[in-house]
Coordinates of C-alpha atoms (C1' of nucleotides) in Angstrom, one line a residue:
Chain V
M1 CA 23.9 8.8 7.4
E2 CA 20.2 9.0 7.8
A3 CA 20.2 11.9 5.5
F4 CA 21.8 9.8 2.9
Q5 CA 19.3 7.0 3.3
L6 CA 16.4 9.4 2.8
L7 CA 18.0 10.9 -0.2
S8 CA 18.9 7.7 -1.8
R9 CA 15.7 6.0 -1.3
G10 CA 14.5 9.3 -2.6
G11 CA 11.7 8.0 -4.1
A12 CA 11.1 6.5 -7.3
R13 CA 12.5 9.1 -9.5
F14 CA 15.6 10.6 -8.0
D15 CA 18.5 10.8 -10.4
K16 CA 21.7 11.8 -8.8
Q17 CA 23.5 12.1 -12.1
R18 CA 21.0 14.5 -13.6
F19 CA 20.8 16.5 -10.5
K20 CA 24.6 16.9 -10.5
S21 CA 24.6 18.1 -14.0
D22 CA 21.9 20.6 -13.3
V23 CA 23.9 22.1 -10.5
Q24 CA 26.9 22.4 -12.7
L25 CA 24.9 24.1 -15.3
F26 CA 23.6 26.7 -12.9
N27 CA 27.0 27.2 -11.4
K28 CA 28.5 27.9 -14.8
A29 CA 25.8 30.2 -16.0
P30 CA 26.6 33.6 -14.6
S31 CA 30.3 33.7 -15.4
G32 CA 29.6 32.7 -18.9
E33 CA 26.4 34.4 -19.8
A34 CA 26.9 38.0 -19.0
K35 CA 25.6 38.0 -15.5
V36 CA 21.9 37.4 -15.7
K37 CA 20.4 39.6 -13.1
G38 CA 18.6 37.9 -10.3
V39 CA 19.4 34.3 -10.9
A40 CA 20.6 32.8 -7.7
I41 CA 23.3 30.2 -8.0
S42 CA 22.5 27.0 -6.2
H43 CA 25.4 25.6 -4.4
D44 CA 23.4 23.3 -2.3
A45 CA 24.6 20.2 -3.8
Q46 CA 24.8 19.0 -0.3
L47 CA 21.8 17.6 1.3
P48 CA 19.3 20.0 2.9
P49 CA 19.5 20.1 6.7
E50 CA 16.0 18.8 7.3
L51 CA 15.5 15.6 5.3
D52 CA 12.9 14.3 7.7
F53 CA 10.1 15.0 5.4
F54 CA 7.6 13.4 7.7
K55 CA 8.5 15.4 10.6
Y56 CA 4.9 16.6 11.0
A57 CA 4.1 13.1 12.2
K58 CA 6.0 14.0 15.3
A59 CA 3.8 16.1 17.5
S60 CA 5.2 19.6 17.6
T61 CA 8.1 19.9 15.4
G62 CA 6.3 21.0 12.3
K63 CA 6.7 24.6 13.0
R64 CA 8.4 26.7 10.4
K65 CA 9.9 30.0 11.2
A66 CA 7.8 32.8 9.9
G67 CA 10.3 34.0 7.4
D68 CA 7.9 36.3 5.6
K69 CA 7.4 39.7 7.0
E70 CA 4.1 41.0 5.5
S71 CA 2.4 40.8 8.8
D72 CA 3.6 40.2 12.2
A73 CA 0.3 38.5 13.0
H74 CA 1.3 35.1 11.7
V75 CA -0.2 31.9 12.9
E76 CA 2.0 29.0 13.3
S77 CA 0.7 25.5 12.5
K78 CA -0.7 23.3 15.1
P79 CA 0.1 19.9 13.6
A80 CA -0.5 18.0 16.8
K81 CA -3.9 19.3 17.3
L82 CA -4.9 19.0 13.7
E83 CA -3.7 15.4 13.6
R84 CA -5.7 14.6 16.7
K85 CA -8.8 16.0 15.1
R86 CA -8.1 14.1 11.9
R87 CA -7.6 10.9 13.6
K88 CA -10.9 11.3 15.3
I89 CA -12.6 11.9 12.0
E90 CA -10.9 9.0 10.4
D91 CA -12.0 6.7 13.3
E92 CA -15.5 7.8 12.9
S93 CA -15.6 7.2 9.2
K94 CA -14.3 3.7 9.4
D95 CA -16.3 1.3 7.4
D96 CA -18.2 -1.3 9.3
H97 CA -17.3 -4.2 7.1
S98 CA -13.6 -3.4 7.0
G99 CA -11.1 -5.0 9.2
A100 CA -9.1 -3.5 12.0
E101 CA -7.5 -0.1 11.6
E102 CA -4.1 -0.3 12.9
E103 CA -1.1 1.8 13.4
V104 CA 1.8 0.2 11.7
S105 CA 5.4 1.0 11.0
P106 CA 7.4 1.4 14.2
I107 CA 10.5 1.3 12.0
Q108 CA 9.6 4.1 9.7
K109 CA 9.2 7.4 11.4
H110 CA 6.3 8.6 9.4
R111 CA 2.8 7.7 10.3
V112 CA 1.1 5.1 8.1
T113 CA -2.4 4.0 8.6
S114 CA -4.0 1.1 6.9
K115 CA -7.5 -0.2 6.6
G116 CA -8.6 -3.6 5.4
S117 CA -8.3 -7.2 6.4
D118 CA -5.0 -9.1 6.7
V119 CA -2.7 -6.3 6.0
P120 CA 0.8 -7.6 5.2
T121 CA 3.7 -6.5 7.3
P122 CA 5.8 -3.8 5.6
I123 CA 9.3 -4.5 4.4
T124 CA 12.3 -2.6 5.8
T125 CA 14.7 -3.2 2.9
F126 CA 14.3 -4.2 -0.7
E127 CA 16.3 -7.3 0.2
D128 CA 13.3 -8.5 2.3
L129 CA 11.5 -8.9 -1.0
R130 CA 13.8 -11.7 -2.0
E131 CA 13.3 -13.7 1.2
R132 CA 9.6 -13.1 1.5
Y133 CA 8.3 -13.1 -2.0
G134 CA 11.2 -14.5 -4.1
V135 CA 11.6 -11.3 -6.0
S136 CA 14.4 -11.8 -8.6
S137 CA 17.9 -10.6 -8.1
R138 CA 17.7 -8.9 -11.4
L139 CA 14.9 -6.7 -10.3
L140 CA 16.6 -5.9 -7.0
S141 CA 19.8 -5.0 -8.7
N142 CA 17.9 -2.8 -11.1
L143 CA 16.6 -1.0 -8.1
S144 CA 20.0 -0.5 -6.5
D145 CA 21.6 0.3 -9.8
N146 CA 19.3 3.3 -10.0
S147 CA 20.1 4.5 -6.5
Y148 CA 16.9 3.2 -4.9
K149 CA 18.6 1.9 -1.8
Y150 CA 15.8 1.9 0.8
P151 CA 12.1 1.7 0.4
T152 CA 10.1 4.8 1.1
G153 CA 7.0 4.5 3.3
I154 CA 4.6 3.9 0.5
Q155 CA 7.0 1.4 -1.0
A156 CA 7.6 -0.5 2.3
H157 CA 3.9 -0.9 2.9
G158 CA 2.5 -1.0 -0.6
I159 CA 4.8 -3.5 -2.3
P160 CA 4.0 -6.4 0.0
I161 CA 0.3 -5.7 -0.4
L162 CA 0.5 -5.8 -4.1
L163 CA 2.8 -8.9 -4.1
E164 CA 0.2 -10.7 -2.1
R165 CA -2.1 -9.9 -4.9
R166 CA -4.4 -7.7 -2.9
D167 CA -6.2 -4.7 -4.3
L168 CA -4.9 -1.4 -3.0
A169 CA -5.8 2.2 -2.6
A170 CA -2.6 4.0 -1.7
I171 CA -2.3 7.6 -0.6
S172 CA 1.1 9.1 -0.2
P173 CA 2.5 12.6 -0.5
T174 CA 3.9 14.0 -3.7
G175 CA 7.5 12.9 -4.5
T176 CA 7.6 9.9 -2.2
G177 CA 8.0 7.2 -4.7
K178 CA 4.6 6.0 -5.6
T179 CA 5.5 5.0 -9.2
L180 CA 8.1 2.5 -8.0
A181 CA 5.7 1.2 -5.4
Y182 CA 3.4 -0.2 -8.1
L183 CA 6.0 -0.9 -10.8
T184 CA 8.2 -3.1 -8.6
P185 CA 5.5 -5.6 -7.6
I186 CA 4.0 -5.7 -11.1
M187 CA 7.3 -6.5 -12.7
S188 CA 7.9 -9.2 -10.1
A189 CA 4.5 -10.7 -10.5
L190 CA 4.8 -10.9 -14.2
G191 CA 7.9 -13.0 -13.6
S192 CA 9.4 -13.1 -17.0
P193 CA 8.8 -11.3 -20.3
I194 CA 6.1 -12.9 -22.4
S195 CA 8.4 -13.1 -25.4
S196 CA 10.6 -15.5 -23.5
R197 CA 7.9 -18.0 -22.9
K198 CA 6.8 -20.9 -25.0
N199 CA 3.1 -21.1 -24.5
D200 CA 1.5 -19.2 -21.7
G201 CA -2.1 -19.3 -22.6
G202 CA -3.7 -16.0 -23.1
H203 CA -2.7 -13.2 -25.4
G204 CA -1.9 -9.5 -25.0
A205 CA -0.7 -7.3 -22.3
R206 CA -0.8 -8.5 -18.7
A207 CA -0.5 -5.1 -17.0
V208 CA -2.0 -1.7 -17.8
I209 CA -1.1 1.6 -16.1
L210 CA -3.3 4.6 -16.7
A211 CA -2.2 8.2 -16.1
P212 CA -3.9 11.5 -16.8
T213 CA -1.4 13.2 -19.1
R214 CA 1.0 12.1 -21.9
E215 CA 3.9 13.5 -20.0
L216 CA 3.2 11.5 -17.0
A217 CA 2.7 8.3 -18.9
H218 CA 6.0 9.0 -20.6
Q219 CA 7.7 9.4 -17.3
I220 CA 6.2 6.2 -15.9
H221 CA 7.4 4.5 -19.0
N222 CA 11.0 5.7 -18.4
E223 CA 10.8 4.4 -14.8
C224 CA 9.5 1.1 -16.0
L225 CA 12.4 0.8 -18.4
K226 CA 14.9 1.2 -15.6
L227 CA 13.3 -1.8 -13.8
A228 CA 13.1 -3.7 -17.1
A229 CA 16.8 -3.4 -17.8
G230 CA 18.6 -6.6 -18.7
R231 CA 15.6 -8.6 -19.9
K232 CA 13.4 -8.4 -23.0
W233 CA 10.5 -6.8 -21.4
R234 CA 8.1 -5.1 -23.8
V235 CA 6.9 -2.0 -22.1
V236 CA 4.7 0.0 -24.4
L237 CA 4.0 3.7 -24.1
F238 CA 0.7 3.7 -25.9
S239 CA 0.4 6.4 -28.5
K240 CA -1.1 6.7 -31.9
A241 CA 1.9 5.1 -33.5
T242 CA 2.0 2.2 -31.1
A243 CA -1.7 1.7 -31.4
S244 CA -1.5 0.7 -35.0
T245 CA 1.5 -1.6 -34.5
L246 CA -0.3 -3.3 -31.6
S247 CA -3.2 -4.3 -33.9
D248 CA -0.7 -6.7 -35.4
K249 CA -1.3 -9.9 -33.4
N250 CA 2.4 -10.9 -33.5
V251 CA 3.4 -7.7 -31.9
R252 CA 0.4 -7.6 -29.5
D253 CA 1.1 -11.0 -28.0
K254 CA 4.6 -10.0 -27.1
V255 CA 3.6 -7.0 -25.0
D256 CA 4.0 -7.2 -21.2
I257 CA 3.0 -3.8 -19.9
I258 CA 1.0 -1.0 -21.5
I259 CA 1.3 2.6 -20.1
S260 CA -1.3 5.0 -21.5
T261 CA -3.7 7.8 -21.1
P262 CA -7.3 6.5 -20.9
L263 CA -8.8 8.0 -24.0
R264 CA -6.0 6.6 -26.2
L265 CA -6.8 3.1 -24.9
V266 CA -10.5 3.5 -25.2
A267 CA -10.1 4.6 -28.8
S268 CA -8.2 1.5 -29.7
I269 CA -10.6 -0.8 -27.8
Q270 CA -13.6 0.7 -29.7
E271 CA -11.8 0.3 -33.0
G272 CA -11.5 -3.4 -32.1
K273 CA -7.7 -3.1 -32.3
L274 CA -7.0 -3.9 -28.7
E275 CA -8.1 -6.5 -26.2
L276 CA -7.4 -6.3 -22.6
N277 CA -8.8 -9.7 -21.6
N278 CA -5.4 -10.9 -20.4
V279 CA -4.7 -7.9 -18.1
Q280 CA -3.9 -9.1 -14.6
H281 CA -2.7 -5.9 -13.1
L282 CA -4.4 -2.5 -13.6
V283 CA -3.1 0.7 -11.9
L284 CA -4.8 4.1 -11.9
D285 CA -2.1 6.6 -11.2
E286 CA -3.4 10.0 -9.9
A287 CA -6.5 8.1 -9.1
D288 CA -8.7 11.0 -8.0
R289 CA -8.0 12.7 -11.3
M290 CA -8.8 9.6 -13.2
L291 CA -12.0 9.2 -11.4
D292 CA -13.3 12.7 -11.9
S293 CA -16.2 13.3 -14.1
E294 CA -14.2 13.9 -17.4
F295 CA -12.2 10.7 -17.1
L296 CA -14.5 8.5 -15.3
S297 CA -16.5 7.0 -18.2
Q298 CA -13.3 6.3 -20.1
V299 CA -11.7 4.6 -17.1
Q300 CA -14.8 2.6 -16.5
E301 CA -14.6 1.4 -20.1
V302 CA -11.0 0.3 -19.7
I303 CA -11.9 -1.5 -16.5
A304 CA -14.8 -3.2 -18.2
A305 CA -12.5 -4.4 -21.0
C306 CA -10.2 -6.0 -18.5
T307 CA -12.1 -9.2 -18.2
H308 CA -9.5 -11.5 -16.6
P309 CA -11.0 -13.0 -13.5
D310 CA -7.9 -12.7 -11.4
I311 CA -7.2 -9.1 -12.2
Q312 CA -5.5 -7.1 -9.4
K313 CA -6.4 -3.4 -9.3
A314 CA -4.7 -0.6 -7.5
V315 CA -5.1 3.2 -7.3
F316 CA -2.5 5.7 -6.2
S317 CA -2.5 9.4 -5.5
A318 CA -1.4 12.1 -3.1
T319 CA -4.9 13.3 -2.7
L320 CA -8.2 11.3 -2.6
P321 CA -11.3 13.3 -1.8
A322 CA -14.2 11.4 -0.2
G323 CA -16.1 11.1 -3.5
A324 CA -13.1 9.7 -5.4
E325 CA -12.3 7.3 -2.5
K326 CA -15.8 5.9 -2.6
L327 CA -15.6 5.3 -6.3
A328 CA -12.2 3.7 -5.9
M329 CA -13.4 1.4 -3.2
G330 CA -16.2 0.4 -5.4
I331 CA -13.9 -0.6 -8.2
L332 CA -11.5 -2.5 -5.9
R333 CA -12.1 -6.0 -4.5
N334 CA -11.5 -6.6 -0.8
P335 CA -9.1 -3.6 -0.8
I336 CA -6.5 -2.4 1.6
R337 CA -6.2 1.3 1.9
I338 CA -3.1 2.8 3.2
I339 CA -2.4 6.5 3.9
V340 CA 1.2 7.7 4.4
G341 CA 1.3 10.9 6.4
L342 CA -1.7 13.1 6.1
K343 CA -4.1 12.9 3.2
D344 CA -4.5 16.0 1.0
T345 CA -1.5 17.6 2.7
P346 CA 1.7 18.8 1.1
L347 CA 5.1 17.9 2.6
P348 CA 6.2 20.2 5.3
L349 CA 9.6 20.7 3.6
I350 CA 7.8 22.8 1.0
A351 CA 7.9 26.4 2.4
Q352 CA 4.6 27.9 1.3
T353 CA 3.6 31.5 1.2
L354 CA 0.4 33.3 0.1
T355 CA 1.1 36.7 -1.6
Y356 CA -1.6 39.3 -2.1
V357 CA -1.8 40.9 -5.5
A358 CA -4.8 43.2 -5.7
D359 CA -6.0 42.1 -9.1
D360 CA -5.0 40.3 -12.3
A361 CA -3.1 43.3 -13.7
S362 CA -0.8 43.4 -10.7
K363 CA 0.4 39.9 -11.2
L364 CA 2.8 40.5 -14.0
P365 CA 4.6 43.4 -12.2
S366 CA 4.8 41.2 -9.1
L367 CA 6.3 38.3 -10.9
L368 CA 8.8 40.6 -12.7
T369 CA 9.8 42.0 -9.4
Y370 CA 10.2 38.5 -8.0
L371 CA 12.3 37.5 -11.0
S372 CA 14.5 40.6 -10.7
Q373 CA 15.7 39.3 -7.3
P374 CA 17.6 36.1 -6.7
Y375 CA 15.6 33.0 -7.3
N376 CA 16.4 29.3 -7.8
P377 CA 15.9 28.1 -11.3
P378 CA 14.1 26.3 -12.7
L379 CA 11.0 27.9 -11.6
L380 CA 7.6 26.4 -12.4
V381 CA 4.8 28.9 -12.9
F382 CA 1.2 27.8 -13.0
T383 CA -1.6 29.7 -14.8
S384 CA -5.2 28.8 -15.2
T385 CA -5.6 28.6 -19.0
Q386 CA -3.6 27.8 -22.1
P387 CA -3.8 31.4 -23.6
R388 CA -2.7 32.9 -20.3
T389 CA 0.2 30.4 -20.3
T390 CA 1.3 31.5 -23.7
S391 CA 0.9 35.2 -23.2
L392 CA 2.7 35.1 -19.8
A393 CA 5.6 33.3 -21.3
E394 CA 5.8 35.9 -24.0
E395 CA 5.5 38.8 -21.6
L396 CA 8.3 37.4 -19.5
T397 CA 10.5 37.0 -22.5
M398 CA 9.8 40.5 -23.7
N399 CA 10.8 41.7 -20.3
G400 CA 14.2 40.2 -20.6
I401 CA 13.7 37.1 -18.5
P402 CA 16.1 34.5 -19.9
N403 CA 15.2 30.9 -20.8
V404 CA 11.4 31.2 -20.4
D405 CA 9.5 28.1 -21.6
C406 CA 5.9 27.2 -21.8
L407 CA 4.0 24.0 -21.9
H408 CA 0.3 23.2 -22.3
A409 CA -1.8 20.6 -23.9
G410 CA -2.7 22.9 -26.8
M411 CA 0.8 22.5 -28.2
T412 CA 1.8 19.8 -30.6
K413 CA 3.2 16.5 -29.2
K414 CA 6.6 17.5 -30.5
E415 CA 6.5 21.0 -28.9
R416 CA 5.5 19.3 -25.6
D417 CA 8.2 16.7 -25.8
D418 CA 10.8 19.4 -26.6
A419 CA 9.7 21.6 -23.6
V420 CA 9.9 18.6 -21.2
G421 CA 13.3 17.8 -22.7
R422 CA 14.6 21.3 -22.0
M423 CA 13.2 21.1 -18.6
R424 CA 14.9 17.8 -17.9
R425 CA 18.2 19.1 -19.2
G426 CA 18.0 22.1 -17.0
E427 CA 17.8 24.5 -20.0
S428 CA 14.5 26.1 -18.8
W429 CA 14.8 28.6 -16.1
V430 CA 11.2 29.6 -16.0
M431 CA 8.6 27.2 -17.1
V432 CA 5.1 28.6 -17.5
T433 CA 2.4 25.9 -17.7
T434 CA -1.1 24.8 -17.0
E435 CA -2.7 22.1 -14.9
V436 CA -1.1 19.6 -17.3
M437 CA 2.1 19.7 -15.4
A438 CA 0.4 19.7 -12.0
R439 CA 0.4 16.0 -11.3
G440 CA 3.1 13.4 -11.1
M441 CA 5.8 15.2 -13.1
D442 CA 9.2 14.8 -11.5
F443 CA 11.8 17.3 -12.3
K444 CA 14.5 17.0 -9.8
G445 CA 15.8 20.5 -10.0
I446 CA 12.6 22.4 -9.2
R447 CA 12.9 24.3 -6.0
E448 CA 10.3 26.9 -6.5
V449 CA 6.7 26.8 -7.7
I450 CA 4.7 29.9 -8.3
N451 CA 0.9 29.8 -8.5
Y452 CA 0.4 32.8 -10.7
D453 CA -3.3 32.0 -11.0
F454 CA -4.9 30.7 -7.9
P455 CA -5.5 26.9 -8.0
T456 CA -9.1 25.9 -8.4
S457 CA -9.1 23.2 -5.7
V458 CA -7.1 22.1 -2.7
Q459 CA -6.1 19.0 -4.7
S460 CA -4.8 21.1 -7.5
Y461 CA -2.8 23.2 -5.0
V462 CA -1.3 20.2 -3.3
H463 CA -0.2 18.6 -6.6
R464 CA 1.1 21.8 -8.1
I465 CA 3.3 22.7 -5.2
G466 CA 4.3 19.0 -5.0
R467 CA 6.4 19.5 -8.1
T468 CA 9.0 20.8 -5.7
G469 CA 10.2 19.3 -2.4
R470 CA 10.6 15.9 -3.9
A471 CA 12.6 12.9 -2.7
G472 CA 13.5 14.6 0.6
R473 CA 14.6 17.9 -0.8
E474 CA 13.3 21.3 0.3
G475 CA 11.2 23.4 -1.9
K476 CA 9.4 26.7 -2.0
A477 CA 5.9 27.6 -3.2
V478 CA 4.4 31.1 -3.7
T479 CA 0.8 31.5 -4.4
Y480 CA -0.7 34.8 -5.7
F481 CA -4.2 35.7 -4.7
T482 CA -6.4 38.5 -5.8
D483 CA -9.7 39.8 -4.4
D484 CA -11.5 37.4 -6.7
D485 CA -9.8 34.4 -5.1
A486 CA -11.2 35.3 -1.7
P487 CA -13.9 32.6 -1.6
F488 CA -11.2 29.8 -1.8
L489 CA -8.4 31.5 0.1
K490 CA -9.3 30.1 3.4
A491 CA -9.3 26.5 2.3
I492 CA -5.8 26.9 0.8
A493 CA -4.7 28.7 3.9
N494 CA -5.7 25.7 6.0
V495 CA -3.6 23.5 3.9
L496 CA -0.6 25.7 4.5
L497 CA -1.2 25.6 8.2
Q498 CA -1.7 21.8 8.2
S499 CA 1.6 21.3 6.5
G500 CA 3.7 23.5 8.7
S501 CA 3.7 26.8 6.9
S502 CA 2.5 30.0 8.5
V503 CA -0.4 32.1 7.3
P504 CA -1.2 35.8 8.1
E505 CA -3.8 35.8 10.8
W506 CA -6.3 37.9 8.9
I507 CA -6.7 35.3 6.3
L508 CA -7.8 32.8 8.9
K509 CA -10.2 35.3 10.2
L510 CA -12.0 35.5 6.9
P511 CA -15.6 34.5 7.4
K512 CA -16.4 31.0 6.2
P513 CA -19.5 31.1 4.0
S514 CA -21.6 28.1 3.5
K515 CA -21.3 26.5 0.1
I516 CA -24.6 27.8 -1.2
K517 CA -23.9 31.3 -0.1
R518 CA -20.4 31.4 -1.5
R519 CA -21.3 33.0 -4.7
Q520 CA -23.6 35.7 -3.3
M521 CA -21.2 36.5 -0.6
G522 CA -18.4 37.0 -3.0
K523 CA -18.7 40.7 -2.7
V524 CA -18.8 40.8 1.0
K525 CA -15.8 38.7 1.4
R526 CA -14.0 40.6 -1.3
A527 CA -14.3 43.8 0.7
D528 CA -13.1 42.0 3.7
T529 CA -10.0 40.8 1.9
V530 CA -9.2 44.1 0.5
N531 CA -9.5 45.9 3.8
A532 CA -7.4 43.3 5.5
A533 CA -4.8 43.2 2.8
R534 CA -4.5 47.0 2.6
K535 CA -3.4 46.9 6.2
I536 CA -0.2 45.3 5.1
G537 CA 2.4 47.9 4.8
R538 CA 1.0 50.2 7.4
S539 CA 2.9 50.8 10.6
D540 CA 2.9 47.8 12.9
A541 CA 1.0 49.6 15.6
I542 CA -1.8 50.6 13.4
K543 CA -1.8 47.3 11.7
K544 CA -2.1 45.4 15.0
R545 CA -4.9 47.7 16.2
D546 CA -6.8 47.3 13.0
M547 CA -6.3 43.6 13.0
I548 CA -7.7 43.1 16.4
A549 CA -10.7 45.4 15.8
G550 CA -11.3 43.8 12.4
S551 CA -11.1 40.3 13.7
K552 CA -13.5 41.2 16.5
R553 CA -16.0 42.6 14.0
R554 CA -15.7 39.6 11.8
K555 CA -16.1 37.3 14.8
E556 CA -19.3 39.0 15.7
K557 CA -20.5 38.9 12.2
E558 CA -19.7 35.2 12.0
L559 CA -21.6 34.5 15.1
R560 CA -24.6 36.4 13.8
E561 CA -24.5 34.4 10.7
A562 CA -24.1 31.2 12.6
D563 CA -27.3 31.9 14.3
K564 CA -29.1 32.3 11.0
D565 CA -27.4 29.5 9.3
N566 CA -26.4 26.5 11.3
S567 CA -24.2 25.2 8.6
V568 CA -21.7 27.9 9.3
G569 CA -19.9 26.9 12.5
A570 CA -17.4 28.8 14.5
E571 CA -15.0 25.9 14.4
D572 CA -12.9 25.7 11.3
R573 CA -13.5 22.7 9.3
L574 CA -10.6 20.4 9.3
D575 CA -11.1 19.1 5.8
A576 CA -10.0 22.0 3.8
S577 CA -11.0 20.5 0.6
G578 CA -14.6 21.4 1.1
A579 CA -15.5 18.5 -1.1
Chain Z
dA1 C1' -16.8 25.5 -8.5
dA2 C1' -14.2 25.3 -12.7
dA3 C1' -10.6 24.8 -16.3
dA4 C1' -7.6 21.4 -18.3
dA5 C1' -6.8 17.1 -20.3
dA6 C1' -7.8 12.9 -22.7
dC7 C1' -8.3 11.6 -29.0

DNA sequence: AAAAAAC
């Protein structure tokens, strides 16, 4: 029963029908298509046993069995301890001017913290929205028609806040229904389509949603259309084509919601083809990405163009580093901030492993070996650059891996759309991609993510592996690392620990260099990594002995360094982001 | 810290 609830409220984008067809597809495959070696058939149409994807909120249940056998020196997570530490840090960083920080949600099991004045009570069912805020039956039935039966944590807390017209910064893990958490209140607040009104005063779109990639904007648009069913809402996915149509006043004045990437919008504003002075709701999805240096000025320009005095702004993400949060809070007016679960932390139902591959040349053989054994398609493989994405996809295909696809932003719009289409239909078994797919994309079938190239930040890691384990389903994430990745290994390892996956002990024993020293120390750490990694595969006795000796040596070294440089503490930093 | 993505 509970399992069913979790699945069905499954977040914004769960689509039972599609999932079903995926499973059928995979079930069919081997009998028909000459037994493709190594492709596991997924019969798990039933629910995974552990749907409580916020179990880490409960003190000590976050442990995951150490299923990987590279080393017997595995360290299990200590969620309770970490959470205590984090709470302390959060308490200390509370802003003076803000209202009371309070623990809410006795009903929901997962922990939700909110900051800000007069935080509205969360809802328990979508039906509450009718009584409390007069949300229309049409909107509510559109929700239930799409199998959104119960609000997720972010929806239960976020929707009332937005309906009370407050500004909001919302942080909630990947795959927990953030899209619906902002679309529902916006649709409700807009009331009725502009086209159905006589004279409303004001022209142009009343809501704008910004996302960092075309694919994500497209997906948000699809979600919005689900909620818009049955009425003549004009929800525009902004593109080159729509940009020119929108310069026609008659069209423009009938638009309700614009969903776009920032630069596209800025281009139209600068050409004088678009005015945003009637925008009363502005959402930044993947807020930390939207506020990073490359997007910031564009986003600021959009914000500046939204001149309506009563504009409501909201930012959403699974990660929000301190710098981005500061920026966000500066943009918002008397904001409420809510955090579901732990910030910058993946869901514990994603089983994560770190795999040592000595160097770049060893990655392809490792992946081929991996693909020669049973795996769960579709598999998402992340690389660091577009050329690497292309060539890896080619290599895999040449090595006989079936249904390999690739997607990066260097491809044409059509190529990109086609690739996403194949992915959605379950035709891709291995999708090689760049950071473009790292955020927001919701492919229900993805059970495994491979970080072929090491992610360049904790945020990137969290979002990449968050393509799996969505809407209460389990997932698996494998991350390759080479000697060159050593400087950032420990930060990622801490993320694994924090979210209930185990990490070989030697990784945690790696010295923690100060930021300044990181580059110079690359060599030192590299040697350390190699030595420690080489021990894998030796006999257990030798391994253990070496580990202990090695960790002692490292400890001593660490202490010596700590004497010289106070910024290197013996205590692991909790915030693994290092930002 | 650094590439990718945005047109």
